[in-house]
mmCIF file of C-alpha atoms and ligand atoms in Angstrom:
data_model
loop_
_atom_site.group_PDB
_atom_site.id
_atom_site.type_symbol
_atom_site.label_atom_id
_atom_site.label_comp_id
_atom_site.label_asym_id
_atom_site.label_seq_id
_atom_site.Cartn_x
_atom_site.Cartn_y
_atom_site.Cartn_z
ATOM 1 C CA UNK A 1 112.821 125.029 113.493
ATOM 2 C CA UNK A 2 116.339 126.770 113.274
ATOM 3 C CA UNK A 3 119.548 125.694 113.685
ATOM 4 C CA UNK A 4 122.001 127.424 114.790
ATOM 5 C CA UNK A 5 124.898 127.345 112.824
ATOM 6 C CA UNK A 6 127.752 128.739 115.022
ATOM 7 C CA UNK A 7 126.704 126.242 117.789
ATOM 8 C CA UNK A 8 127.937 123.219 115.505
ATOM 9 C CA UNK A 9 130.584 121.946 117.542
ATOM 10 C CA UNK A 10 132.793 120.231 114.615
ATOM 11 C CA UNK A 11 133.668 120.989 111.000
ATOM 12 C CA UNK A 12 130.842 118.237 110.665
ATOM 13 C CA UNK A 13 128.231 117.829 112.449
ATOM 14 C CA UNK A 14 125.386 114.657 111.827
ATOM 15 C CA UNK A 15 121.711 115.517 112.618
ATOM 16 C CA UNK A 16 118.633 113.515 112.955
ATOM 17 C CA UNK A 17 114.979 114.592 114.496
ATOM 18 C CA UNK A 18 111.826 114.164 113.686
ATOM 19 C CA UNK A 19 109.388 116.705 112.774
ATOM 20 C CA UNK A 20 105.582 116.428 113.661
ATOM 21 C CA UNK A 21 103.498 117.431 110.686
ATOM 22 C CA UNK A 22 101.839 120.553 112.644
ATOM 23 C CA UNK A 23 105.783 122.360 112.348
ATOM 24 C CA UNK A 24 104.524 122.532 108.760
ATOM 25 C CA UNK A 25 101.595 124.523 109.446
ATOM 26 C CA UNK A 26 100.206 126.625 107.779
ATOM 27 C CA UNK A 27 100.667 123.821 105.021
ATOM 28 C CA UNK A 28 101.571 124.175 100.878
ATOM 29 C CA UNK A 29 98.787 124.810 99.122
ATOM 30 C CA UNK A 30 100.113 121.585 96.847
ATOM 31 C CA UNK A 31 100.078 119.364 98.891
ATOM 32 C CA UNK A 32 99.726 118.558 102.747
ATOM 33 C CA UNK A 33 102.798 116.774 105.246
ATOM 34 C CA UNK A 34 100.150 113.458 106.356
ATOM 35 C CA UNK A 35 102.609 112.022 108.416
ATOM 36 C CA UNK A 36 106.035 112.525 110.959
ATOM 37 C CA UNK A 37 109.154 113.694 108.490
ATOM 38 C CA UNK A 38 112.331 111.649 109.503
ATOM 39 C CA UNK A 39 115.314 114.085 108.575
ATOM 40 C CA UNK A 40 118.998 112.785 108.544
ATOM 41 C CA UNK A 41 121.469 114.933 107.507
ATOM 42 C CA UNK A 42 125.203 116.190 107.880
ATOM 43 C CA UNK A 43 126.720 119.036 107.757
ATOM 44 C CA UNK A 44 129.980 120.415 107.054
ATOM 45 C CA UNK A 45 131.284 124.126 107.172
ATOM 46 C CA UNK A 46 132.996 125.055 103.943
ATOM 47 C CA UNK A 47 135.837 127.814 104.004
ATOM 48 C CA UNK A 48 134.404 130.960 106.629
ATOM 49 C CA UNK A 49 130.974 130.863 106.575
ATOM 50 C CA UNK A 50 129.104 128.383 103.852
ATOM 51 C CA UNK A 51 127.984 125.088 105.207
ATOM 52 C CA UNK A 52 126.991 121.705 103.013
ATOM 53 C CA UNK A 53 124.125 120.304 103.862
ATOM 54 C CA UNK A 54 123.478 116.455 102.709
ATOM 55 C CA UNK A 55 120.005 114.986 103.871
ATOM 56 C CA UNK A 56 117.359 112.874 103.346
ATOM 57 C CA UNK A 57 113.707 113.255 104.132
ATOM 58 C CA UNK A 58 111.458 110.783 104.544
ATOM 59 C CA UNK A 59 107.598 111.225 105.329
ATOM 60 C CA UNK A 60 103.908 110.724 103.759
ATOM 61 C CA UNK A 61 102.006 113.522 101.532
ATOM 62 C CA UNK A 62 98.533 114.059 101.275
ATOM 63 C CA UNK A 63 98.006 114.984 97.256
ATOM 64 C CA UNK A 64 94.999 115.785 94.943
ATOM 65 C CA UNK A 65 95.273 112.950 91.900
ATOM 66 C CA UNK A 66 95.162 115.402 88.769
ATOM 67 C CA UNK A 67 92.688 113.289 86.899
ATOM 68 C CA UNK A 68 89.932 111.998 89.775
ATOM 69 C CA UNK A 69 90.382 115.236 91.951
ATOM 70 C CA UNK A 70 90.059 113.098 94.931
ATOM 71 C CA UNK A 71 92.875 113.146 98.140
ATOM 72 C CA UNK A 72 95.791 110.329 98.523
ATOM 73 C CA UNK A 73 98.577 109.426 100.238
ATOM 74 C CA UNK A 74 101.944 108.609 98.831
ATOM 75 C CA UNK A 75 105.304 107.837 100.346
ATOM 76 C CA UNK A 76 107.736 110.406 99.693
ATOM 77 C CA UNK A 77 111.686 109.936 100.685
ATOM 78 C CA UNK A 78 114.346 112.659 99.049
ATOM 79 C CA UNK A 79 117.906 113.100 98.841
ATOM 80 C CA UNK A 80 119.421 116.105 98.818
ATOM 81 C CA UNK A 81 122.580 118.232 99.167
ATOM 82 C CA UNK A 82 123.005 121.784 99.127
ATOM 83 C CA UNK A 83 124.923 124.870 100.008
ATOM 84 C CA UNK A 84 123.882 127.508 102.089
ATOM 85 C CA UNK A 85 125.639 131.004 102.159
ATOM 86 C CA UNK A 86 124.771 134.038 103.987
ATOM 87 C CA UNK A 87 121.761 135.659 102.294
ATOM 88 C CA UNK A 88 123.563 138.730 102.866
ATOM 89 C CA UNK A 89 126.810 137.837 100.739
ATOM 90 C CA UNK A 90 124.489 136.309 98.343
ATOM 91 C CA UNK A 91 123.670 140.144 97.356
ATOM 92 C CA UNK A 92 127.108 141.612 97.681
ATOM 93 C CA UNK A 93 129.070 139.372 95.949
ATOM 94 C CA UNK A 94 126.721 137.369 93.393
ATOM 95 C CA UNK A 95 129.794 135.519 92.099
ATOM 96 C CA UNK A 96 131.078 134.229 94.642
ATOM 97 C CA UNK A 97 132.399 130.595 94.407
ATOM 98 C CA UNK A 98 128.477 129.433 93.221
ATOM 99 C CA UNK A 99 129.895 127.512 90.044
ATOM 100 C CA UNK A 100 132.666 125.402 91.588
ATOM 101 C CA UNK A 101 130.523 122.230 91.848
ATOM 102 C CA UNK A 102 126.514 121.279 90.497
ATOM 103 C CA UNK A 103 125.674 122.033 94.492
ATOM 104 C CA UNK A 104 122.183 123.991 94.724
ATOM 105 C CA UNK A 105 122.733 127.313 96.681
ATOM 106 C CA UNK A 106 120.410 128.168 99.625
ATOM 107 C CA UNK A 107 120.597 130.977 102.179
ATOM 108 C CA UNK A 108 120.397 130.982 105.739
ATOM 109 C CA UNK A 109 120.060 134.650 107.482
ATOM 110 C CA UNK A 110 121.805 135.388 110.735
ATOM 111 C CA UNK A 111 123.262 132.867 111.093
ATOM 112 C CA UNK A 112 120.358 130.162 111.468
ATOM 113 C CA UNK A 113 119.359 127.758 108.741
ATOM 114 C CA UNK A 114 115.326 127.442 108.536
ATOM 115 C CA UNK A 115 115.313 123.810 108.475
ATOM 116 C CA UNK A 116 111.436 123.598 107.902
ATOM 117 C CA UNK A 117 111.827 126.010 105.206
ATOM 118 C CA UNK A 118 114.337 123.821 103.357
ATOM 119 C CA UNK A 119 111.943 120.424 104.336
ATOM 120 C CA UNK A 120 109.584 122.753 102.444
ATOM 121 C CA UNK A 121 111.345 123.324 99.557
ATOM 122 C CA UNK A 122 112.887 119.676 98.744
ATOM 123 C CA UNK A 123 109.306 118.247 99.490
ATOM 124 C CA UNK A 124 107.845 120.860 96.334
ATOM 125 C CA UNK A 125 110.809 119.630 94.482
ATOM 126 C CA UNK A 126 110.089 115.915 94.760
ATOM 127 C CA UNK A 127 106.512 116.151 94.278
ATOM 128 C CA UNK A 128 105.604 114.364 90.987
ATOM 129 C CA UNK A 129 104.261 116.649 87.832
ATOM 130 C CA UNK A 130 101.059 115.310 87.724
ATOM 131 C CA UNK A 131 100.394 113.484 90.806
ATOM 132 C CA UNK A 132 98.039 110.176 90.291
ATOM 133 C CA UNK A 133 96.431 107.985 93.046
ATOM 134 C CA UNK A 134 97.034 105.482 91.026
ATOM 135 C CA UNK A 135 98.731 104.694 87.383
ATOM 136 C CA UNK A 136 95.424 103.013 86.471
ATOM 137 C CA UNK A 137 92.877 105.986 87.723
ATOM 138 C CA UNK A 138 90.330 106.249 86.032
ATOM 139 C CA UNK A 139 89.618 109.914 86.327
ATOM 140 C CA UNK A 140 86.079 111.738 86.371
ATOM 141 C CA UNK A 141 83.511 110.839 83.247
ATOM 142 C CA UNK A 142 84.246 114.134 81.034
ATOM 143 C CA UNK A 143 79.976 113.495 80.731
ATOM 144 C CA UNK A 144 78.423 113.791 83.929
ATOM 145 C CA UNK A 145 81.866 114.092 86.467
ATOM 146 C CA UNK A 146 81.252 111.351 88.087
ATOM 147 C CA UNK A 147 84.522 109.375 89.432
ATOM 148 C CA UNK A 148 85.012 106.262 87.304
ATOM 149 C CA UNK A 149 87.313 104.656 90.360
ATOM 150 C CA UNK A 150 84.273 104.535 92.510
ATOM 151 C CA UNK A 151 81.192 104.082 90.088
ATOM 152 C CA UNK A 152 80.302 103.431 87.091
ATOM 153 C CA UNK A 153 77.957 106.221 85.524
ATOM 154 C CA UNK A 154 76.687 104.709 82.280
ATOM 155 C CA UNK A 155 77.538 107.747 80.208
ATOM 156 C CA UNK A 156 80.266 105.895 78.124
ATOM 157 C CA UNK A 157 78.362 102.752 76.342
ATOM 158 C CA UNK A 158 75.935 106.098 75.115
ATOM 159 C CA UNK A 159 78.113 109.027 74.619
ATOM 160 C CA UNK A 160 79.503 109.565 70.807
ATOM 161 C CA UNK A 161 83.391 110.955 70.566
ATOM 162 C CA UNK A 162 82.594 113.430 68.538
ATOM 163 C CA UNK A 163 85.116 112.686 66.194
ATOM 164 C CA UNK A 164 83.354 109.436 66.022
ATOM 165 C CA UNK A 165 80.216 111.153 65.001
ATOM 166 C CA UNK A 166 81.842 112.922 62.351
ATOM 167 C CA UNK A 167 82.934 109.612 60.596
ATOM 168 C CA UNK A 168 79.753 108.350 61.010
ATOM 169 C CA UNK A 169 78.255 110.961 59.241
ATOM 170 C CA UNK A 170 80.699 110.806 56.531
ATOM 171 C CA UNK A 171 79.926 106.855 56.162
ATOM 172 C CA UNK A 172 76.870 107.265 56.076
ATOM 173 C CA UNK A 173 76.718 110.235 52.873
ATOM 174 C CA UNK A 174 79.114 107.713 51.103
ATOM 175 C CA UNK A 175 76.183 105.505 51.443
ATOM 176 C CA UNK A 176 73.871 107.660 50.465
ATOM 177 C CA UNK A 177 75.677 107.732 47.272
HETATM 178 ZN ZN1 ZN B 1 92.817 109.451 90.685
HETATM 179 ZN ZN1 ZN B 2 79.157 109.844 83.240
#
């Protein structure tokens, strides 16, 4: 979806739609948009042709847990401001008036801002580092693979930590002695 930035009608302009999650397709490779993205966000035009954007984006995303490998849902609802320049100025005249505030800079090209584009890129940004289905997962037995969430494989009460083993066998030659 793109909006057209010389049809805001005032220096500010508030903005609110909902986005089904097939306007995502084809979908991140990190994770998946599970359920309708509420966006709510102003936006302001700054001097002759930058515009602040301030948002928030709430929706569901469908994520692989980093230890048990298997799919979940978590709520995900992000803040964000930003300021978009012309992507053309942005190779012209690198300098320009970037460092006046902390603002992130985006780019919108002729004169439309890809709204699912920045969706996109807020979403990868809020995304947790490792994402867990839960703080308590179990993850897979490093034995046999199974998940440890879902069953309980038996591996554990026979498997020696190796590290374990090696103590043992130290104990044991002190013994010996
Ligand atoms: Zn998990
Ligand atoms: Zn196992």
């Amino acid at each position: 979806m793109f909006l057209e930035l010389n049809q805001l009608r005032g220096a500010r302009e508030h903005f609110e739609r909902r986005f089904e999650p097939a306007e995502f397709d084809p979908q991140d490779e990190d994770y998946r948009v599970a359920a309708p993205v509420d966006l709510s966000m102003d936006i302001e035009k700054v001097g002759t042709d930058a515009f602040r954007v301030k948002g928030r984006a709430a929706t569901k995303v469908e994520l692989q847990c980093s230890r048990c490998l298997e799919n979940f849902e978590m709520p995900l609802d992000t803040s964000f401001e930003l300021r978009y320049v012309p992507a053309i100025d942005a190779h012209t005249e690198p300098e320009r008036e970037i460092a006046e505030d902390d603002l992130t800079t985006a780019f919108y090209r002729e004169g439309s801002l890809d709204v699912i584009e920045m969706l996109r890129e807020q979403f990868q940004l809020a995304l947790p580092m490792k994402p867990l289905c839960s703080q308590a997962c179990r993850g897979l037995c490093p034995h046999c693979g199974a998940n440890l969430n879902s069953t309980d494989c038996g591996c554990r009460s026979t498997w020696d930590d190796p590290r374990l083993a090696v103590l043992k066998g130290l104990l044991n030659t002190d013994k010996e002695n």
